[in-house]
Amino acid sequence: EAGVTQFPSHSVIEKGQTVTLRCDPISGHDNLYWYRRVMGKEIKFLLHFVKESKQDESGMPNNRFLAERTGGTYSTLKVQPAELEDSGVYFCASSQLGAEGAFFGQGTRLTVV
Amino acid sequence: ELKVEQNPLFLSMQEGKNYTIYCNYSTTSDRLYWYRQDPGKSLESLFVLLSNGAVKQEGRLMASLDTKARLSTLHITAAVHDLSATYFCAVAGYGGSQGNLIFGKGTKLSVKP
């Protein structure tokens, strides 16, 4: 069974550009989460989807970040326009409804220069 | 605001030795998770602790939870090189949303021959 898959694994973009990160959860997992780890800091929650609906987006830093999960399958996280402080590793995780814990992807390392 | 503190943040130990990683959290929570991350890889779930006094063991790792002290420990017995990784503890955020996890900064463990 495939795990949580994230694309790309690395992305280097210039300040002001747009980047879209993708997450493919484990098949059948209705819960999908996005997290971010900025260099030297904790992994921080961004938002939580249940199927295609945003259950909790309290961790989204500002309106330059847009997450979608059309059809309740894969999710995208768009950063537009990117700023230097957006650099970090973006993790996606998924789980079945009611399950304890979640399965994480390997992360996308975003570098904004 | 729920905060999670791990210590130490860096740990270099010799094979065969024992050591403990500590995870303190600031407010009541009923779920505590331990994850392991190898460089460039996803976070791997190690333990989920759900009640006061819970103790779980897997191989050379043993995790415990004291909800009254708001403290979890991850004890390493007779360390081997394969245990080298970064270990994170995480606590379920306010409202019990198991996806909204509050992470510690991680403990980077290096086991040397």
PDB file of C-alpha atoms in Angstrom:
ATOM      1  CA  GLU A   1       0.000   0.000   0.000  1.00  0.00           C
ATOM      2  CA  ALA A   2       1.375   3.390  -0.957  1.00  0.00           C
ATOM      3  CA  GLY A   3       2.004   5.854   1.829  1.00  0.00           C
ATOM      4  CA  VAL A   4       1.368   9.570   1.857  1.00  0.00           C
ATOM      5  CA  THR A   5       3.121  11.044  -1.162  1.00  0.00           C
ATOM      6  CA  GLN A   6       4.191  14.629  -1.600  1.00  0.00           C
ATOM      7  CA  PHE A   7       5.371  16.459  -4.710  1.00  0.00           C
ATOM      8  CA  PRO A   8       7.816  17.953  -5.301  1.00  0.00           C
ATOM      9  CA  SER A   9      10.365  16.816  -2.762  1.00  0.00           C
ATOM     10  CA  HIS A  10      12.303  20.056  -3.183  1.00  0.00           C
ATOM     11  CA  SER A  11      11.420  23.428  -4.659  1.00  0.00           C
ATOM     12  CA  VAL A  12      13.544  26.540  -4.980  1.00  0.00           C
ATOM     13  CA  ILE A  13      11.719  29.677  -6.089  1.00  0.00           C
ATOM     14  CA  GLU A  14      12.324  33.384  -6.075  1.00  0.00           C
ATOM     15  CA  LYS A  15      10.559  35.750  -3.758  1.00  0.00           C
ATOM     16  CA  GLY A  16       7.300  36.857  -5.308  1.00  0.00           C
ATOM     17  CA  GLN A  17       6.778  33.712  -7.350  1.00  0.00           C
ATOM     18  CA  THR A  18       4.026  31.167  -6.877  1.00  0.00           C
ATOM     19  CA  VAL A  19       4.513  27.578  -5.801  1.00  0.00           C
ATOM     20  CA  THR A  20       1.998  24.755  -5.518  1.00  0.00           C
ATOM     21  CA  LEU A  21       2.675  21.762  -3.337  1.00  0.00           C
ATOM     22  CA  ARG A  22       0.735  18.547  -3.740  1.00  0.00           C
ATOM     23  CA  CYS A  23      -0.174  15.803  -1.316  1.00  0.00           C
ATOM     24  CA  ASP A  24      -1.647  12.427  -2.167  1.00  0.00           C
ATOM     25  CA  PRO A  25      -2.996  10.835   1.015  1.00  0.00           C
ATOM     26  CA  ILE A  26      -3.344   7.144   1.639  1.00  0.00           C
ATOM     27  CA  SER A  27      -6.365   5.842  -0.267  1.00  0.00           C
ATOM     28  CA  GLY A  28      -9.486   5.903   1.845  1.00  0.00           C
ATOM     29  CA  HIS A  29      -8.170   8.418   4.368  1.00  0.00           C
ATOM     30  CA  ASP A  30     -10.714  11.174   4.839  1.00  0.00           C
ATOM     31  CA  ASN A  31      -8.532  13.233   7.169  1.00  0.00           C
ATOM     32  CA  LEU A  32      -5.759  15.213   5.544  1.00  0.00           C
ATOM     33  CA  TYR A  33      -3.468  17.615   7.393  1.00  0.00           C
ATOM     34  CA  TRP A  34      -0.812  20.117   6.386  1.00  0.00           C
ATOM     35  CA  TYR A  35       2.067  21.035   8.691  1.00  0.00           C
ATOM     36  CA  ARG A  36       5.145  23.197   8.262  1.00  0.00           C
ATOM     37  CA  ARG A  37       8.551  23.267   9.888  1.00  0.00           C
ATOM     38  CA  VAL A  38      10.514  26.450   9.543  1.00  0.00           C
ATOM     39  CA  MET A  39      14.273  26.082  10.112  1.00  0.00           C
ATOM     40  CA  GLY A  40      15.091  25.582  13.776  1.00  0.00           C
ATOM     41  CA  LYS A  41      11.487  25.804  14.878  1.00  0.00           C
ATOM     42  CA  GLU A  42       8.754  23.341  15.758  1.00  0.00           C
ATOM     43  CA  ILE A  43       6.562  21.541  13.272  1.00  0.00           C
ATOM     44  CA  LYS A  44       3.402  23.643  13.189  1.00  0.00           C
ATOM     45  CA  PHE A  45      -0.111  22.700  12.195  1.00  0.00           C
ATOM     46  CA  LEU A  46      -1.542  24.567   9.210  1.00  0.00           C
ATOM     47  CA  LEU A  47      -4.911  23.029   8.461  1.00  0.00           C
ATOM     48  CA  HIS A  48      -7.108  19.958   8.469  1.00  0.00           C
ATOM     49  CA  PHE A  49      -9.446  18.654   5.783  1.00  0.00           C
ATOM     50  CA  VAL A  50     -12.176  16.117   6.297  1.00  0.00           C
ATOM     51  CA  LYS A  51     -12.851  14.905   2.793  1.00  0.00           C
ATOM     52  CA  GLU A  52     -13.124  18.110   0.760  1.00  0.00           C
ATOM     53  CA  SER A  53     -14.131  20.363   3.670  1.00  0.00           C
ATOM     54  CA  LYS A  54     -11.783  22.483   5.737  1.00  0.00           C
ATOM     55  CA  GLN A  55     -12.308  21.340   9.321  1.00  0.00           C
ATOM     56  CA  ASP A  56      -9.708  23.589  10.926  1.00  0.00           C
ATOM     57  CA  GLU A  57      -7.553  26.178   9.205  1.00  0.00           C
ATOM     58  CA  SER A  58      -6.463  28.003  12.329  1.00  0.00           C
ATOM     59  CA  GLY A  59      -2.783  27.464  11.581  1.00  0.00           C
ATOM     60  CA  MET A  60      -2.689  29.071   8.153  1.00  0.00           C
ATOM     61  CA  PRO A  61      -0.255  31.977   8.501  1.00  0.00           C
ATOM     62  CA  ASN A  62      -1.894  34.473   6.146  1.00  0.00           C
ATOM     63  CA  ASN A  63      -3.930  34.840   2.978  1.00  0.00           C
ATOM     64  CA  ARG A  64      -0.952  34.113   0.751  1.00  0.00           C
ATOM     65  CA  PHE A  65      -1.575  30.462   1.522  1.00  0.00           C
ATOM     66  CA  LEU A  66      -4.444  28.615  -0.161  1.00  0.00           C
ATOM     67  CA  ALA A  67      -5.212  24.954   0.395  1.00  0.00           C
ATOM     68  CA  GLU A  68      -7.677  22.938  -1.619  1.00  0.00           C
ATOM     69  CA  ARG A  69      -8.868  19.378  -1.697  1.00  0.00           C
ATOM     70  CA  THR A  70     -11.264  19.115  -4.572  1.00  0.00           C
ATOM     71  CA  GLY A  71     -13.114  15.808  -4.641  1.00  0.00           C
ATOM     72  CA  GLY A  72     -11.737  14.830  -1.287  1.00  0.00           C
ATOM     73  CA  THR A  73      -8.707  13.049  -2.698  1.00  0.00           C
ATOM     74  CA  TYR A  74      -5.391  14.813  -3.200  1.00  0.00           C
ATOM     75  CA  SER A  75      -4.720  18.261  -1.789  1.00  0.00           C
ATOM     76  CA  THR A  76      -2.729  21.246  -2.981  1.00  0.00           C
ATOM     77  CA  LEU A  77      -1.179  24.041  -0.996  1.00  0.00           C
ATOM     78  CA  LYS A  78      -0.431  27.170  -2.987  1.00  0.00           C
ATOM     79  CA  VAL A  79       1.776  29.976  -1.778  1.00  0.00           C
ATOM     80  CA  GLN A  80       1.291  33.196  -3.723  1.00  0.00           C
ATOM     81  CA  PRO A  81       3.351  35.328  -3.657  1.00  0.00           C
ATOM     82  CA  ALA A  82       6.089  33.502  -1.790  1.00  0.00           C
ATOM     83  CA  GLU A  83       8.148  35.356   0.803  1.00  0.00           C
ATOM     84  CA  LEU A  84      11.530  34.484   2.290  1.00  0.00           C
ATOM     85  CA  GLU A  85       9.970  33.452   5.606  1.00  0.00           C
ATOM     86  CA  ASP A  86       7.907  30.791   3.839  1.00  0.00           C
ATOM     87  CA  SER A  87      11.019  28.661   3.466  1.00  0.00           C
ATOM     88  CA  GLY A  88      10.802  25.389   5.338  1.00  0.00           C
ATOM     89  CA  VAL A  89       9.596  21.829   5.080  1.00  0.00           C
ATOM     90  CA  TYR A  90       5.897  21.298   4.410  1.00  0.00           C
ATOM     91  CA  PHE A  91       4.485  18.013   5.627  1.00  0.00           C
ATOM     92  CA  CYS A  92       1.222  16.380   4.739  1.00  0.00           C
ATOM     93  CA  ALA A  93      -0.411  13.657   6.826  1.00  0.00           C
ATOM     94  CA  SER A  94      -3.542  11.567   6.501  1.00  0.00           C
ATOM     95  CA  SER A  95      -5.644   9.257   8.607  1.00  0.00           C
ATOM     96  CA  GLN A  96      -8.936   7.440   8.627  1.00  0.00           C
ATOM     97  CA  LEU A  97     -11.831   9.032  10.479  1.00  0.00           C
ATOM     98  CA  GLY A  98     -11.592   8.199  14.168  1.00  0.00           C
ATOM     99  CA  ALA A  99      -8.094   6.777  13.934  1.00  0.00           C
ATOM    100  CA  GLU A 100      -5.415   7.714  16.438  1.00  0.00           C
ATOM    101  CA  GLY A 101      -2.415   9.412  14.948  1.00  0.00           C
ATOM    102  CA  ALA A 102      -1.718  10.004  11.289  1.00  0.00           C
ATOM    103  CA  PHE A 103       0.668   8.879   8.566  1.00  0.00           C
ATOM    104  CA  PHE A 104       3.059  11.535   7.356  1.00  0.00           C
ATOM    105  CA  GLY A 105       4.569  12.128   3.958  1.00  0.00           C
ATOM    106  CA  GLN A 106       8.270  12.783   3.463  1.00  0.00           C
ATOM    107  CA  GLY A 107       7.716  16.509   3.147  1.00  0.00           C
ATOM    108  CA  THR A 108       8.436  19.154   0.539  1.00  0.00           C
ATOM    109  CA  ARG A 109      11.439  21.346   1.225  1.00  0.00           C
ATOM    110  CA  LEU A 110      10.640  24.838  -0.009  1.00  0.00           C
ATOM    111  CA  THR A 111      13.387  27.405  -0.352  1.00  0.00           C
ATOM    112  CA  VAL A 112      12.474  30.967  -1.243  1.00  0.00           C
ATOM    113  CA  VAL A 113      15.442  33.049  -2.391  1.00  0.00           C
TER     114      VAL A 113
ATOM    115  CA  GLU B   1      -1.505  28.395  24.490  1.00  0.00           C
ATOM    116  CA  LEU B   2      -0.351  24.791  24.514  1.00  0.00           C
ATOM    117  CA  LYS B   3       3.421  24.460  24.356  1.00  0.00           C
ATOM    118  CA  VAL B   4       5.547  21.359  24.122  1.00  0.00           C
ATOM    119  CA  GLU B   5       9.157  21.322  25.242  1.00  0.00           C
ATOM    120  CA  GLN B   6      11.599  18.563  24.576  1.00  0.00           C
ATOM    121  CA  ASN B   7      14.998  18.093  26.069  1.00  0.00           C
ATOM    122  CA  PRO B   8      17.658  17.589  25.216  1.00  0.00           C
ATOM    123  CA  LEU B   9      17.512  18.922  21.665  1.00  0.00           C
ATOM    124  CA  PHE B  10      20.746  17.172  20.752  1.00  0.00           C
ATOM    125  CA  LEU B  11      21.966  13.912  22.170  1.00  0.00           C
ATOM    126  CA  SER B  12      25.144  12.100  21.318  1.00  0.00           C
ATOM    127  CA  MET B  13      25.522   8.761  22.972  1.00  0.00           C
ATOM    128  CA  GLN B  14      27.606   5.651  22.708  1.00  0.00           C
ATOM    129  CA  GLU B  15      26.267   2.312  21.696  1.00  0.00           C
ATOM    130  CA  GLY B  16      25.168   0.226  24.629  1.00  0.00           C
ATOM    131  CA  LYS B  17      24.289   3.176  26.844  1.00  0.00           C
ATOM    132  CA  ASN B  18      20.889   4.153  28.212  1.00  0.00           C
ATOM    133  CA  TYR B  19      19.295   7.564  28.044  1.00  0.00           C
ATOM    134  CA  THR B  20      15.975   9.346  28.399  1.00  0.00           C
ATOM    135  CA  ILE B  21      14.354  12.075  26.321  1.00  0.00           C
ATOM    136  CA  TYR B  22      11.867  14.276  28.143  1.00  0.00           C
ATOM    137  CA  CYS B  23       8.723  15.912  26.808  1.00  0.00           C
ATOM    138  CA  ASN B  24       6.881  18.489  28.916  1.00  0.00           C
ATOM    139  CA  TYR B  25       3.646  20.131  27.846  1.00  0.00           C
ATOM    140  CA  SER B  26       1.905  23.119  29.301  1.00  0.00           C
ATOM    141  CA  THR B  27      -1.821  22.336  29.455  1.00  0.00           C
ATOM    142  CA  THR B  28      -4.082  19.342  29.771  1.00  0.00           C
ATOM    143  CA  SER B  29      -4.156  16.948  26.861  1.00  0.00           C
ATOM    144  CA  ASP B  30      -5.320  13.366  26.592  1.00  0.00           C
ATOM    145  CA  ARG B  31      -3.135  12.240  23.728  1.00  0.00           C
ATOM    146  CA  LEU B  32       0.601  12.207  23.354  1.00  0.00           C
ATOM    147  CA  TYR B  33       2.501  10.916  20.350  1.00  0.00           C
ATOM    148  CA  TRP B  34       6.111  10.036  19.696  1.00  0.00           C
ATOM    149  CA  TYR B  35       7.477  10.134  16.158  1.00  0.00           C
ATOM    150  CA  ARG B  36      10.804   9.273  14.614  1.00  0.00           C
ATOM    151  CA  GLN B  37      12.240  10.983  11.550  1.00  0.00           C
ATOM    152  CA  ASP B  38      15.240   9.864   9.528  1.00  0.00           C
ATOM    153  CA  PRO B  39      16.866  12.543   7.357  1.00  0.00           C
ATOM    154  CA  GLY B  40      14.762  13.305   4.287  1.00  0.00           C
ATOM    155  CA  LYS B  41      12.122  10.794   5.294  1.00  0.00           C
ATOM    156  CA  SER B  42       8.610  11.020   6.665  1.00  0.00           C
ATOM    157  CA  LEU B  43       7.701  11.080  10.334  1.00  0.00           C
ATOM    158  CA  GLU B  44       7.147   7.533  11.526  1.00  0.00           C
ATOM    159  CA  SER B  45       4.697   6.977  14.358  1.00  0.00           C
ATOM    160  CA  LEU B  46       6.323   5.202  17.299  1.00  0.00           C
ATOM    161  CA  PHE B  47       3.853   5.414  20.159  1.00  0.00           C
ATOM    162  CA  VAL B  48       0.440   6.824  20.989  1.00  0.00           C
ATOM    163  CA  LEU B  49      -0.141   7.329  24.719  1.00  0.00           C
ATOM    164  CA  LEU B  50      -3.739   7.869  25.718  1.00  0.00           C
ATOM    165  CA  SER B  51      -3.966   7.733  29.498  1.00  0.00           C
ATOM    166  CA  ASN B  52      -2.144   8.572  32.678  1.00  0.00           C
ATOM    167  CA  GLY B  53       0.412   5.934  33.522  1.00  0.00           C
ATOM    168  CA  ALA B  54       0.445   4.501  30.014  1.00  0.00           C
ATOM    169  CA  VAL B  55       3.655   2.709  29.154  1.00  0.00           C
ATOM    170  CA  LYS B  56       4.483   1.280  25.756  1.00  0.00           C
ATOM    171  CA  GLN B  57       7.585  -0.535  24.611  1.00  0.00           C
ATOM    172  CA  GLU B  58       8.928  -1.429  21.202  1.00  0.00           C
ATOM    173  CA  GLY B  59      12.375  -2.942  21.022  1.00  0.00           C
ATOM    174  CA  ARG B  60      14.895  -0.693  22.760  1.00  0.00           C
ATOM    175  CA  LEU B  61      12.418   2.184  23.114  1.00  0.00           C
ATOM    176  CA  MET B  62       9.956   2.654  25.942  1.00  0.00           C
ATOM    177  CA  ALA B  63       7.550   5.578  26.281  1.00  0.00           C
ATOM    178  CA  SER B  64       5.564   6.593  29.325  1.00  0.00           C
ATOM    179  CA  LEU B  65       3.026   9.271  30.149  1.00  0.00           C
ATOM    180  CA  ASP B  66       2.291  11.113  33.393  1.00  0.00           C
ATOM    181  CA  THR B  67      -0.652  13.401  32.695  1.00  0.00           C
ATOM    182  CA  LYS B  68      -0.564  14.918  36.181  1.00  0.00           C
ATOM    183  CA  ALA B  69       3.007  16.046  35.717  1.00  0.00           C
ATOM    184  CA  ARG B  70       2.325  16.775  32.010  1.00  0.00           C
ATOM    185  CA  LEU B  71       5.421  14.768  31.218  1.00  0.00           C
ATOM    186  CA  SER B  72       6.260  11.987  28.821  1.00  0.00           C
ATOM    187  CA  THR B  73       9.569  10.190  28.585  1.00  0.00           C
ATOM    188  CA  LEU B  74      11.155   8.170  25.822  1.00  0.00           C
ATOM    189  CA  HIS B  75      13.725   5.818  27.299  1.00  0.00           C
ATOM    190  CA  ILE B  76      16.425   4.269  25.158  1.00  0.00           C
ATOM    191  CA  THR B  77      17.962   1.055  26.386  1.00  0.00           C
ATOM    192  CA  ALA B  78      21.351  -0.181  25.148  1.00  0.00           C
ATOM    193  CA  ALA B  79      21.410   2.179  22.186  1.00  0.00           C
ATOM    194  CA  VAL B  80      22.470   0.974  18.752  1.00  0.00           C
ATOM    195  CA  HIS B  81      23.512   3.009  15.716  1.00  0.00           C
ATOM    196  CA  ASP B  82      20.208   2.288  13.937  1.00  0.00           C
ATOM    197  CA  LEU B  83      18.417   4.411  16.514  1.00  0.00           C
ATOM    198  CA  SER B  84      20.126   7.549  15.230  1.00  0.00           C
ATOM    199  CA  ALA B  85      17.325   9.862  14.082  1.00  0.00           C
ATOM    200  CA  THR B  86      15.304  12.852  15.236  1.00  0.00           C
ATOM    201  CA  TYR B  87      12.564  12.078  17.748  1.00  0.00           C
ATOM    202  CA  PHE B  88       9.522  14.294  18.157  1.00  0.00           C
ATOM    203  CA  CYS B  89       6.842  14.311  20.769  1.00  0.00           C
ATOM    204  CA  ALA B  90       3.476  15.871  19.958  1.00  0.00           C
ATOM    205  CA  VAL B  91       0.345  16.611  21.927  1.00  0.00           C
ATOM    206  CA  ALA B  92      -3.202  16.916  20.634  1.00  0.00           C
ATOM    207  CA  GLY B  93      -4.232  20.553  20.478  1.00  0.00           C
ATOM    208  CA  TYR B  94      -7.173  22.250  22.164  1.00  0.00           C
ATOM    209  CA  GLY B  95     -10.490  20.617  21.453  1.00  0.00           C
ATOM    210  CA  GLY B  96      -8.937  17.197  21.146  1.00  0.00           C
ATOM    211  CA  SER B  97      -8.563  17.382  17.408  1.00  0.00           C
ATOM    212  CA  GLN B  98      -6.102  14.606  16.890  1.00  0.00           C
ATOM    213  CA  GLY B  99      -4.892  16.199  13.730  1.00  0.00           C
ATOM    214  CA  ASN B 100      -4.031  19.529  15.261  1.00  0.00           C
ATOM    215  CA  LEU B 101      -0.857  18.353  16.907  1.00  0.00           C
ATOM    216  CA  ILE B 102       1.496  20.597  18.830  1.00  0.00           C
ATOM    217  CA  PHE B 103       5.047  19.386  18.315  1.00  0.00           C
ATOM    218  CA  GLY B 104       8.196  19.766  20.316  1.00  0.00           C
ATOM    219  CA  LYS B 105      11.335  20.932  18.529  1.00  0.00           C
ATOM    220  CA  GLY B 106      12.646  17.416  18.270  1.00  0.00           C
ATOM    221  CA  THR B 107      15.637  15.627  19.772  1.00  0.00           C
ATOM    222  CA  LYS B 108      18.405  14.776  17.328  1.00  0.00           C
ATOM    223  CA  LEU B 109      19.937  11.543  18.519  1.00  0.00           C
ATOM    224  CA  SER B 110      23.308  10.348  17.320  1.00  0.00           C
ATOM    225  CA  VAL B 111      24.505   6.947  18.476  1.00  0.00           C
ATOM    226  CA  LYS B 112      28.214   6.381  18.012  1.00  0.00           C
ATOM    227  CA  PRO B 113      30.113   3.097  18.096  1.00  0.00           C
TER     228      PRO B 113
END
